Short mmCIF file of C-alpha atoms and ligand atoms in Angstrom, two decimals:
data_model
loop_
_atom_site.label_atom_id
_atom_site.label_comp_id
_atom_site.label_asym_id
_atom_site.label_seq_id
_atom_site.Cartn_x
_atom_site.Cartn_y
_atom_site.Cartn_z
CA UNK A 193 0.00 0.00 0.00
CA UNK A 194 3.02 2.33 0.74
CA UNK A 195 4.75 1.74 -2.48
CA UNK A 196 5.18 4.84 -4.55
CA UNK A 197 3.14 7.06 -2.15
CA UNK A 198 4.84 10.31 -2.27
CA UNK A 199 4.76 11.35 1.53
CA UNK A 200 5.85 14.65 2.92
CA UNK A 201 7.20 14.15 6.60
CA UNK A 202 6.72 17.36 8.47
CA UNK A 203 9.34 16.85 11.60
CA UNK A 204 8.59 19.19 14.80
CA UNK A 205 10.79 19.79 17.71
CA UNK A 206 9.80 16.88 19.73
CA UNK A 207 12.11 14.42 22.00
CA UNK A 208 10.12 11.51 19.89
CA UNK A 209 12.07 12.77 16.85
CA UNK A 210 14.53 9.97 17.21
CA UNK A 211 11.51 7.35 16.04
CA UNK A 212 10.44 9.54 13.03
CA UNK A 213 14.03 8.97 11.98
CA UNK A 214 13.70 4.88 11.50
CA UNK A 215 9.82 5.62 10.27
CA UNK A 216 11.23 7.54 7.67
CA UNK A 217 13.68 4.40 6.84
CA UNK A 218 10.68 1.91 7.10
CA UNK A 219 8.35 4.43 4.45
CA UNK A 220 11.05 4.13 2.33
CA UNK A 221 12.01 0.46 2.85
CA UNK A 222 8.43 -0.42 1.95
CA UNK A 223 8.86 2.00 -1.38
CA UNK A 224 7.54 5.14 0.00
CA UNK A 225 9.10 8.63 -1.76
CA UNK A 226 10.06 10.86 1.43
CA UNK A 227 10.63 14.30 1.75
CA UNK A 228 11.48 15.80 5.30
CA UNK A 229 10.26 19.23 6.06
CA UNK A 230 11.54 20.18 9.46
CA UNK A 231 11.05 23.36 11.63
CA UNK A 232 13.95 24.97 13.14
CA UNK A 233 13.29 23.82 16.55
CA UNK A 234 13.42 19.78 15.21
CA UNK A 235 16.88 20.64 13.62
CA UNK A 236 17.95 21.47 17.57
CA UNK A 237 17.52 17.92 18.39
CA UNK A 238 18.96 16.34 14.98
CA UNK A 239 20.47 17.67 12.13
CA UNK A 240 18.85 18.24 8.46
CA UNK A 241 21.71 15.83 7.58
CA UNK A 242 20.73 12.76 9.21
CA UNK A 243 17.05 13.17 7.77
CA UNK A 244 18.88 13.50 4.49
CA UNK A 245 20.92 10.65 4.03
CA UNK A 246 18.07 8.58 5.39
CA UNK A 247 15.49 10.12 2.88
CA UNK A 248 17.46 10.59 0.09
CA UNK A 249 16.60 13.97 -0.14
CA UNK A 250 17.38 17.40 0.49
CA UNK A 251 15.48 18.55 3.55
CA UNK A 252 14.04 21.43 3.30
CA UNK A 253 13.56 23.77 6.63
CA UNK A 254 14.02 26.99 5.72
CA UNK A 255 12.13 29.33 3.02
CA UNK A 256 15.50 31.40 2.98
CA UNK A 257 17.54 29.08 0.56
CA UNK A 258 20.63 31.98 1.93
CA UNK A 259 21.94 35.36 1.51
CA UNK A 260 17.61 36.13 2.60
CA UNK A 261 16.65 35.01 -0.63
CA UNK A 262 13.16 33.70 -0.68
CA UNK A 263 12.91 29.95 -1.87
CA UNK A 264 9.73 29.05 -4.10
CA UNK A 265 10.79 25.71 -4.55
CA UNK A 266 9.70 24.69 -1.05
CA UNK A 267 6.34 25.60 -1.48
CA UNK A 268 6.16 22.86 -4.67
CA UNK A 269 6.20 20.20 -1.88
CA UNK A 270 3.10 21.18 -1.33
CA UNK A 271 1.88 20.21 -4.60
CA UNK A 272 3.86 17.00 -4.78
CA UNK A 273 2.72 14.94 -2.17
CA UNK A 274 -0.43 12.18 -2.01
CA UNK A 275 0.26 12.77 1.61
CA UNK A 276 1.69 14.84 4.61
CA UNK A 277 2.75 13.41 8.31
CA UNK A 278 3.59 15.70 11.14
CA UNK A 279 5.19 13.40 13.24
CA UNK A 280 6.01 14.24 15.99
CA UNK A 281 3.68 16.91 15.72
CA UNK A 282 4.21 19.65 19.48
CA UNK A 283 1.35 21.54 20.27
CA UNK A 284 3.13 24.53 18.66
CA UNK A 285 2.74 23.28 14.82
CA UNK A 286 -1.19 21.80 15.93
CA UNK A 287 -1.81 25.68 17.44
CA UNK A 288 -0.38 27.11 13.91
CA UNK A 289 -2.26 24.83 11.88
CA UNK A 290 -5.50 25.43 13.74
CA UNK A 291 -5.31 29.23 13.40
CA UNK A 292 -3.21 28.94 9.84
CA UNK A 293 -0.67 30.66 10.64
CA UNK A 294 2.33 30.55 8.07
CA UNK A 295 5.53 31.80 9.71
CA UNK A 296 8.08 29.02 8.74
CA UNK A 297 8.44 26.43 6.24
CA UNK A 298 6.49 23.60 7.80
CA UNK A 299 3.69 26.08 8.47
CA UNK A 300 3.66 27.43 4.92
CA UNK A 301 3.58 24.27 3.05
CA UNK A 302 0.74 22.48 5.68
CA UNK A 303 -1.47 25.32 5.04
CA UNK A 304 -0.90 25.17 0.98
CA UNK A 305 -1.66 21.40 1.19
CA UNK A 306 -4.43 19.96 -1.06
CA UNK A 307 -3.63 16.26 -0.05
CA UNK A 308 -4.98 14.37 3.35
CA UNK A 309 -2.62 15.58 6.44
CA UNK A 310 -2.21 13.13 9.22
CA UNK A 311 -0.93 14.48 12.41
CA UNK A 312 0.90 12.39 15.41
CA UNK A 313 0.80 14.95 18.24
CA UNK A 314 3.68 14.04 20.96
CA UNK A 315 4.10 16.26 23.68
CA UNK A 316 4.53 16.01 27.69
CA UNK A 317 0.73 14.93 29.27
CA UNK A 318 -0.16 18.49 30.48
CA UNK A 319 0.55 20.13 27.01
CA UNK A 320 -1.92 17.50 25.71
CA UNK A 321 -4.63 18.06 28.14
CA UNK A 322 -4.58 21.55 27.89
CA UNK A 323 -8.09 22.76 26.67
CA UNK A 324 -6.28 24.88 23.79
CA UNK A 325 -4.62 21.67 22.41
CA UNK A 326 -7.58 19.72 22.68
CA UNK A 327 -9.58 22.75 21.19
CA UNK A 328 -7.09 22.69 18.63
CA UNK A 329 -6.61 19.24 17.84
CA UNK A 330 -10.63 19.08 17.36
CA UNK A 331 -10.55 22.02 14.53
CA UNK A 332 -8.02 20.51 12.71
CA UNK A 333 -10.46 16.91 13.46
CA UNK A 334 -13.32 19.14 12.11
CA UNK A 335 -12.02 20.62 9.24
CA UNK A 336 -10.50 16.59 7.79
CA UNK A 337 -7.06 16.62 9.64
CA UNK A 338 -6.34 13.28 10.72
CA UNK A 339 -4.74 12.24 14.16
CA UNK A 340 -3.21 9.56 15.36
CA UNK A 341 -3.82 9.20 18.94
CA UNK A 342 -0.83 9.56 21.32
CA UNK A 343 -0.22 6.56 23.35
CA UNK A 344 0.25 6.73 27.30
CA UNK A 345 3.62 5.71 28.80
CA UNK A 346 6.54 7.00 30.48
CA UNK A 347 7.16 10.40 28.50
CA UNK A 348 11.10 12.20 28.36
CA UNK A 349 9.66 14.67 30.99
CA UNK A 350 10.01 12.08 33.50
CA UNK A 351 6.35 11.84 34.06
CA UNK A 352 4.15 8.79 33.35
CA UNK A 353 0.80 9.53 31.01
CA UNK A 354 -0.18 10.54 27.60
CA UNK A 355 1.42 11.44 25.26
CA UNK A 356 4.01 9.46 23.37
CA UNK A 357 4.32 8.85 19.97
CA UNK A 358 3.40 5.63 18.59
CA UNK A 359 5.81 3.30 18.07
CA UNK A 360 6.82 3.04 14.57
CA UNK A 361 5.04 -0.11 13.21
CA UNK A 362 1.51 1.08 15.04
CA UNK A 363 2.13 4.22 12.70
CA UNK A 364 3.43 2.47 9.09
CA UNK A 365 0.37 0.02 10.40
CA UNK A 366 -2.00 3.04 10.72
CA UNK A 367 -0.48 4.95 7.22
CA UNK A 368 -1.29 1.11 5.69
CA UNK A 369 -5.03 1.58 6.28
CA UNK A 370 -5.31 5.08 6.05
CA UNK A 371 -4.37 4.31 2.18
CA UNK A 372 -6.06 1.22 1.89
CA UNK A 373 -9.56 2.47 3.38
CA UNK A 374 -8.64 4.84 -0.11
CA UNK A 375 -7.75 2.83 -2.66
CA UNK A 376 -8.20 -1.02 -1.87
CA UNK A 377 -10.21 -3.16 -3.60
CA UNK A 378 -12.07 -4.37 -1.25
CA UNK A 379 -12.69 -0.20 0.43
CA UNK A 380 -16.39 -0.56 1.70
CA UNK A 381 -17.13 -4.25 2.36
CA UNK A 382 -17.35 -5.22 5.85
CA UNK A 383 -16.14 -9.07 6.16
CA UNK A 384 -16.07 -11.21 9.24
CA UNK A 385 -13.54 -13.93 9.50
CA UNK A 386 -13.08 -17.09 12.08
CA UNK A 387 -9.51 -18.65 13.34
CA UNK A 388 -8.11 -21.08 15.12
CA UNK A 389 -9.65 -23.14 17.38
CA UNK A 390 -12.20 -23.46 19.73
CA UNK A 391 -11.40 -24.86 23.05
CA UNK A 392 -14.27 -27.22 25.28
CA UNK A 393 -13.22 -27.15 28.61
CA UNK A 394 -13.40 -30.11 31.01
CA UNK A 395 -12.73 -28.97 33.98
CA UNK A 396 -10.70 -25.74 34.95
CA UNK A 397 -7.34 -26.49 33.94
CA UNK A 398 -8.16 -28.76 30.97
CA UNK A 399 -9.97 -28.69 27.59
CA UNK A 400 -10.82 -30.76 24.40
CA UNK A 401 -8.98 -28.60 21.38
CA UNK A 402 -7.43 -29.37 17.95
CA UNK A 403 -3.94 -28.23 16.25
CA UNK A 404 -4.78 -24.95 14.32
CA UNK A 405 -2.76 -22.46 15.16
CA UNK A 406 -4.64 -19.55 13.30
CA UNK A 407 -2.18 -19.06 10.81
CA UNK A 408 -4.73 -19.05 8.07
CA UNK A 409 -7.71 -17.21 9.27
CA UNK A 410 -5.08 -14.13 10.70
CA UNK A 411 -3.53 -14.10 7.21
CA UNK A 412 -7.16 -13.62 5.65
CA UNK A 413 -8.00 -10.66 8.28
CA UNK A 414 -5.02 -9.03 7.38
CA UNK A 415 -4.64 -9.39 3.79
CA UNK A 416 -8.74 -8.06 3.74
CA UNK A 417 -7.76 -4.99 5.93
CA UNK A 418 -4.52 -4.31 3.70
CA UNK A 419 -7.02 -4.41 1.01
CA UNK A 420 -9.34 -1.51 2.56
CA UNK A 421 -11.88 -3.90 4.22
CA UNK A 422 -13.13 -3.53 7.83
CA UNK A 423 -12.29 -6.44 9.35
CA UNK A 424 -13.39 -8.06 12.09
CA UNK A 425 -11.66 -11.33 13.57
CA UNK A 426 -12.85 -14.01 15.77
CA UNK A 427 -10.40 -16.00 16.97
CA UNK A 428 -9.85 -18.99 19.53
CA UNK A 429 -6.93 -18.67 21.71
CA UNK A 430 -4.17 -18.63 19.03
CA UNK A 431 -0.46 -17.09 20.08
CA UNK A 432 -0.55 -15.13 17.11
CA UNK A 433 -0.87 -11.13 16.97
CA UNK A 434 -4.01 -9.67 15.92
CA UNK A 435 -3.46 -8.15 12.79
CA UNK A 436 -3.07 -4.30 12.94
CA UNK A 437 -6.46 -2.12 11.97
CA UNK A 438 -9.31 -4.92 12.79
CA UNK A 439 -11.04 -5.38 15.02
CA UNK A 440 -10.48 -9.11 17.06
CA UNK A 441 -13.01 -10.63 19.52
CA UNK A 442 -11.14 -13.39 21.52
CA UNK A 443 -13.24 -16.16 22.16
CA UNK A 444 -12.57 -19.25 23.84
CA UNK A 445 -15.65 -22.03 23.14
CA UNK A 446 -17.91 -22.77 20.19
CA UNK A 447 -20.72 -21.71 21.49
CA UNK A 448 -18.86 -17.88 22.13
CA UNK A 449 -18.03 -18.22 18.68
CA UNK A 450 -21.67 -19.06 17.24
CA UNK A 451 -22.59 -15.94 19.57
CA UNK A 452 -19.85 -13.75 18.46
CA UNK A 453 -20.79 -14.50 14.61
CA UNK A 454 -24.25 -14.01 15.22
CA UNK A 455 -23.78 -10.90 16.61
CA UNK A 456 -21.89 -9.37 13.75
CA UNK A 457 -23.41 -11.69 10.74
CA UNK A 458 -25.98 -8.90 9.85
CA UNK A 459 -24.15 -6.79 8.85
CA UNK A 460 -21.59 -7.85 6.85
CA UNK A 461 -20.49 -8.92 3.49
CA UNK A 462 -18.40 -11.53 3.64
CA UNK A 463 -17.65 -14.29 6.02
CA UNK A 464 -15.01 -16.33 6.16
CA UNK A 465 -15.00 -19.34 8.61
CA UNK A 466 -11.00 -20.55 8.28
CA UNK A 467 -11.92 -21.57 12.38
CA UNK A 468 -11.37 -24.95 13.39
CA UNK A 469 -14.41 -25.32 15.83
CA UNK A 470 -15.32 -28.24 17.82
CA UNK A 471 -18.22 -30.46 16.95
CA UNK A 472 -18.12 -31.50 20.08
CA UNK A 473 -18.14 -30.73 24.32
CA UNK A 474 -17.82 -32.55 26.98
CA UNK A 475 -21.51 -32.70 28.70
CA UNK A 476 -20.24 -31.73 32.13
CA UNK A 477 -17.52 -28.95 33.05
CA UNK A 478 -16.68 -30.20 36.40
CA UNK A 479 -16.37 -27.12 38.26
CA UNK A 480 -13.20 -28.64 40.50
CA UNK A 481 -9.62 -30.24 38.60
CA UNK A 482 -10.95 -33.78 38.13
CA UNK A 483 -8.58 -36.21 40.22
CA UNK A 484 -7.09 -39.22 38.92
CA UNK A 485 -8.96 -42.64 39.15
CA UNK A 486 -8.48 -45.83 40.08
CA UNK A 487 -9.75 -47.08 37.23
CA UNK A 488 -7.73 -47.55 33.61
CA UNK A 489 -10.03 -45.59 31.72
CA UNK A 490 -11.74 -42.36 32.42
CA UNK A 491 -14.78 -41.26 30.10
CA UNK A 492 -16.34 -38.21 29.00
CA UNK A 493 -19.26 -37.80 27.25
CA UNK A 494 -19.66 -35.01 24.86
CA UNK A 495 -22.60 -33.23 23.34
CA UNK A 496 -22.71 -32.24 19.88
CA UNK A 497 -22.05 -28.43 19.39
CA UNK A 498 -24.15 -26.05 17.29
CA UNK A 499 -22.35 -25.99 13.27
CA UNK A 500 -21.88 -22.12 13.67
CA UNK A 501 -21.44 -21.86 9.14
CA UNK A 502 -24.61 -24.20 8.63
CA UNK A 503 -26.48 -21.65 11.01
CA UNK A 504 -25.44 -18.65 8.96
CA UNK A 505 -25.76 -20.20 5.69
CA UNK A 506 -29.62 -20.58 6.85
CA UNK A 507 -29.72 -17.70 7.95
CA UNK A 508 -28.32 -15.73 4.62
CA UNK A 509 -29.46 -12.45 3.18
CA UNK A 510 -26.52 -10.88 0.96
CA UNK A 511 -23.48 -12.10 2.64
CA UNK A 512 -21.03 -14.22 0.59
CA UNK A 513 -20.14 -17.40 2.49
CA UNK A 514 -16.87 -19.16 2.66
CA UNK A 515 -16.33 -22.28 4.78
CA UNK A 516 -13.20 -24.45 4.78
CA UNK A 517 -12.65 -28.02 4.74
CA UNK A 518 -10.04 -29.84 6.08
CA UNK A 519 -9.82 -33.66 5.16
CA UNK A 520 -7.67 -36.48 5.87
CA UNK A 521 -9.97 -38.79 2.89
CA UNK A 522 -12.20 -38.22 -0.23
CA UNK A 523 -11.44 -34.36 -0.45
CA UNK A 524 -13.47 -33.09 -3.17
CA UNK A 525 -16.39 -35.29 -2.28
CA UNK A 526 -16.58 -34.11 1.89
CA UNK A 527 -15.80 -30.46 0.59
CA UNK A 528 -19.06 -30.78 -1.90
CA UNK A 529 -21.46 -31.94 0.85
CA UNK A 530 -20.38 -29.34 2.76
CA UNK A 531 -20.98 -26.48 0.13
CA UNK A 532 -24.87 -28.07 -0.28
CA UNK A 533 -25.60 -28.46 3.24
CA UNK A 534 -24.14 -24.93 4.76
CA UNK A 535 -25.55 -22.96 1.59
CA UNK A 536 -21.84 -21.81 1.17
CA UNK A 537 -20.64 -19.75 -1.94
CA UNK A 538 -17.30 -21.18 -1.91
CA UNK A 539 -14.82 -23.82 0.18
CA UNK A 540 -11.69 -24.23 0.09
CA UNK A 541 -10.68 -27.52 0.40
CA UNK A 542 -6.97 -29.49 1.36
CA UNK A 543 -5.96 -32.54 2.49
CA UNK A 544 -4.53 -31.94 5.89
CA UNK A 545 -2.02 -35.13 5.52
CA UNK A 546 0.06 -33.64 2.57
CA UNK A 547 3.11 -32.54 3.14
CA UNK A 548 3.29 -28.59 3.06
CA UNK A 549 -0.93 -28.17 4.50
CA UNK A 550 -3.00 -27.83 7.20
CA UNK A 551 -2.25 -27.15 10.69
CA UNK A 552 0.43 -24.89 11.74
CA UNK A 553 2.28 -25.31 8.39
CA UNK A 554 3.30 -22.07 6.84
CA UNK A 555 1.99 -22.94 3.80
CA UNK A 556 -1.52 -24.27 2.12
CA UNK A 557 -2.15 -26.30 -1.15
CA UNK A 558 -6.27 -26.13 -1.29
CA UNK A 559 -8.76 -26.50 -3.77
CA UNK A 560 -11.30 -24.05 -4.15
CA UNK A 561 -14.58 -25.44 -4.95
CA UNK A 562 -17.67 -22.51 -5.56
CA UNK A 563 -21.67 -23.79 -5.14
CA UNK A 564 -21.59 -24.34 -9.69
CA UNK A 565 -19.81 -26.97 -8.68
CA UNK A 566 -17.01 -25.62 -10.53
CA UNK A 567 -13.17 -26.69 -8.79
CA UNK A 568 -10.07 -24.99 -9.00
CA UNK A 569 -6.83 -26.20 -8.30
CA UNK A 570 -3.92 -23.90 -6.68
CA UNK A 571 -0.27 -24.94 -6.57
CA UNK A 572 1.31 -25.12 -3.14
CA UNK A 573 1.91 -21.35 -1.76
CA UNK A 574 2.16 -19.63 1.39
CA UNK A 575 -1.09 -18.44 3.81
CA UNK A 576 -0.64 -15.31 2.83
CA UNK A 577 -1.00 -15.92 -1.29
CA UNK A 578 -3.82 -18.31 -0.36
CA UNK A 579 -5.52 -15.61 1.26
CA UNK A 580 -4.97 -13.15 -1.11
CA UNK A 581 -6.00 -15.86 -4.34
CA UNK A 582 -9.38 -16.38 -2.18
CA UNK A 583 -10.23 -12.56 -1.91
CA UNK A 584 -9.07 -12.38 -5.59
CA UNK A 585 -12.38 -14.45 -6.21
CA UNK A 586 -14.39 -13.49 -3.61
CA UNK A 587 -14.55 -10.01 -5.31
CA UNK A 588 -14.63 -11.15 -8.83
CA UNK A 589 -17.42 -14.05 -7.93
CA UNK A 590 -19.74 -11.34 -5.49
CA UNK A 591 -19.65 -9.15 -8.56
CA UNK A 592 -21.93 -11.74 -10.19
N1 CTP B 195 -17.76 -25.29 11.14
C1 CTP B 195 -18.59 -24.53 11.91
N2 CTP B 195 -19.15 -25.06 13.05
C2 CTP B 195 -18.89 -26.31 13.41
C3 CTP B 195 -18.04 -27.11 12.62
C4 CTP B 195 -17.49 -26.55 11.48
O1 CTP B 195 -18.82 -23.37 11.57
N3 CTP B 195 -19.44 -26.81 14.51
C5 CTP B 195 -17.20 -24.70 9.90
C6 CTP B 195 -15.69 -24.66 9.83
O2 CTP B 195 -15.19 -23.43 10.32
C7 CTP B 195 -15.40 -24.82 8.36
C8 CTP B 195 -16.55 -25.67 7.87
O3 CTP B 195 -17.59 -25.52 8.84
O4 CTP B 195 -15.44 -23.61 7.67
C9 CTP B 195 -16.23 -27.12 7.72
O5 CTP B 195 -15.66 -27.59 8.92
P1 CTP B 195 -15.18 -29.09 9.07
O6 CTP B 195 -14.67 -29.32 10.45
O7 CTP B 195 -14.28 -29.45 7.92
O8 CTP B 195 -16.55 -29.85 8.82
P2 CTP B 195 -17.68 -30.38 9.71
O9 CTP B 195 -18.94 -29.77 9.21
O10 CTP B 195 -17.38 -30.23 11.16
O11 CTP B 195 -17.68 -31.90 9.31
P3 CTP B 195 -16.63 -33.06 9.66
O12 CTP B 195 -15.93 -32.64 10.93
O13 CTP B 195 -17.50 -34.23 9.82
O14 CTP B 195 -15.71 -33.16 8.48
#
């Protein structure tokens, strides 16, 4: 999403400069253009110099380009950019923008810019709080400025509390959406995706589970979101990290699951159950650690759980369905049934025994089959490509 976006980095005298200097490394590492504006206060705490050997590029801080000659030149940054950061952005540069005032550089070309402006305020907690920041930081809100949220923590003031800049993946994380809510394909839709597994417990330290490890459904929620979807995730325990920008309701049992999916089924457009939920759980939680026996065998009966995609494939309106199907026999065959009797739109389908699928493994090879009956066949590839061929026809097959 960040590749060829032409991004104006407005630097302000802030402590929290040193992280704008290895953001501006990442924007460019991910194929970003940068150019660094700074004000003469951020070139106190580090030189143009470093800024330009890291961007490539002249910075520019001054509109005097020497012996008080005024520089034009400057002001064409303004023009050039799809984009401008303040980051870290003191409540000086917020109070100039707010009023639009235009007495330096950074000023000047913020209040010539056409193109979105996001702003990462960092300051000590008091300079935050203080009604003429907040004040301020709401104009700029009002009038289409956008502002990412300081984070609380310890702050170079010595005091504890909001305040700090993001660290810098939250912000190339939060840059990521910002363009994608633009420009991705999927802008708009709303989709709902299930991962890992569900967990029965059977007493409280212990629980029936299964292998999956999440590694599929995550990749789907964040290839969707990098796409421009809203996203939200509902996941079993799993020891993966939520994806950035979507939203992920932790859920432990099937039956939080089915109530989870319920809750957000009506309203969205696609689902995607890549969850590995249990048909099954055991009848009786005992409430205390069940103690060993003296007999060999120990048994526990289990009641069937509710099948959370055959509920919302009777339940469908407009959403487009997608189930998976993990085998271990007669692939294409299981993966059919399951298309006819869950009113899906689409499965995709692999044989958990072959070498390089299922559980855990880094990568997939699936079939997708769609309710024509028509069956594709994809090479072995990683979660992520498997996510991103399924969205690939998700979109081209909701079209119809
Ligand atoms: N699924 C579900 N609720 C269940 C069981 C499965 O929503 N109680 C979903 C899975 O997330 C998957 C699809 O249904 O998308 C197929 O799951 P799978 O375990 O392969 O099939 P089952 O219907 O459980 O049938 P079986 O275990 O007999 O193969």
């Amino acid at each position: 999403m960040l590749k060829d976006k032409k991004i104006v980095v407005g630097v302000t005298g802030g402590i929290a400069i040193y992280k704008v200097v290895d953001l501006v490394s990442k924007l460019r590492k991910q194929g970003a253009e940068v150019r660094v504006m700074m004000t003469e206060h951020a070139t106190k705490f580090v030189t143009p110099l470093l800024f330009q050997e890291i961007s490539g590029h002249k910075v520019a801080s001054t509109m005097w380009s020497g012996n008080d000659e005024f520089n034009v030149e400057h002001i064409a940054l303004a023009e050039w950019a799809d984009l401008f950061l303040v980051a870290p952005a003191t409540a000086n540069i917020l109070a100039k923008m707010a009023c639009g005032l235009a007495d330096d550089l950074v000023s000047t070309v913020l209040l010539a810019a056409k193109k979105p402006v996001i702003v990462c305020p960092a300051m000590n907690t008091g300079m935050l709080e203080n009604i003429a920041t907040q004040s301020n930081l709401q104009t700029l809100k009002k009038r289409g400025v956008t502002v990412l949220d300081p984070e609380a923590g310890p702050l170079a003031c010595g005091v504890t509390g909001a305040g700090r800049l993001p660290e810098v993946p939250t912000i190339l994380a939060f840059l990521e959406g910002f363009f994608a809510q633009r420009e991705g394909d999927m802008r708009g839709l709303k989709v709902m995706v299930s991962a890992a597994g569900t967990r029965e417990p059977i007493d409280p330290v212990r629980f029936v589970g299964n292998r999956s490890s999440g590694k599929m459904g995550y990749a789907i929620a964040r290839s969707a979101s990098l796409r421009g979807a809203q996203v939200t995730l509902i996941s079993g325990p799993s020891a993966l990290t939520p994806p950035p920008n979507v939203t992920t309701i932790q859920v432990e049992t099937t039956q939080q699951m089915l109530d989870a999916c319920a809750k957000s089924y009506p309203e969205v457009d696609v689902v995607v159950m890549a969850a590995a939920v249990a048909d099954y759980r055991p009848r009786d939680v005992a409430t205390q650690k069940i103690k060993k026996q003296n007999e060999d065998a120990l048994t526990v009966v289990m009641d069937k759980n509710p099948d959370i995609l055959k509920t919302l494939g009777a339940e469908k309106t407009h959403q487009f369905l997608v189930g998976f199907a993990a085998e271990t026999q007669n692939l294409l065959a299981n993966a059919r049934e399951k298309v006819q009797k869950k009113h899906l739109d689409m499965i995709v389908a692999n044989d958990v025994t072959m070498a390089g699928a299922g559980f855990n493994a880094d990568t997939n090879v699936v079939k997708f089959l769609y309710a024509d009956g028509q069956v594709e066949e994809l090479a072995k590839m990683s979660k992520d490509e498997v996510a991103r061929e399924l969205l690939d026809r998700v979109l081209a097959r909701r079209k119809h």
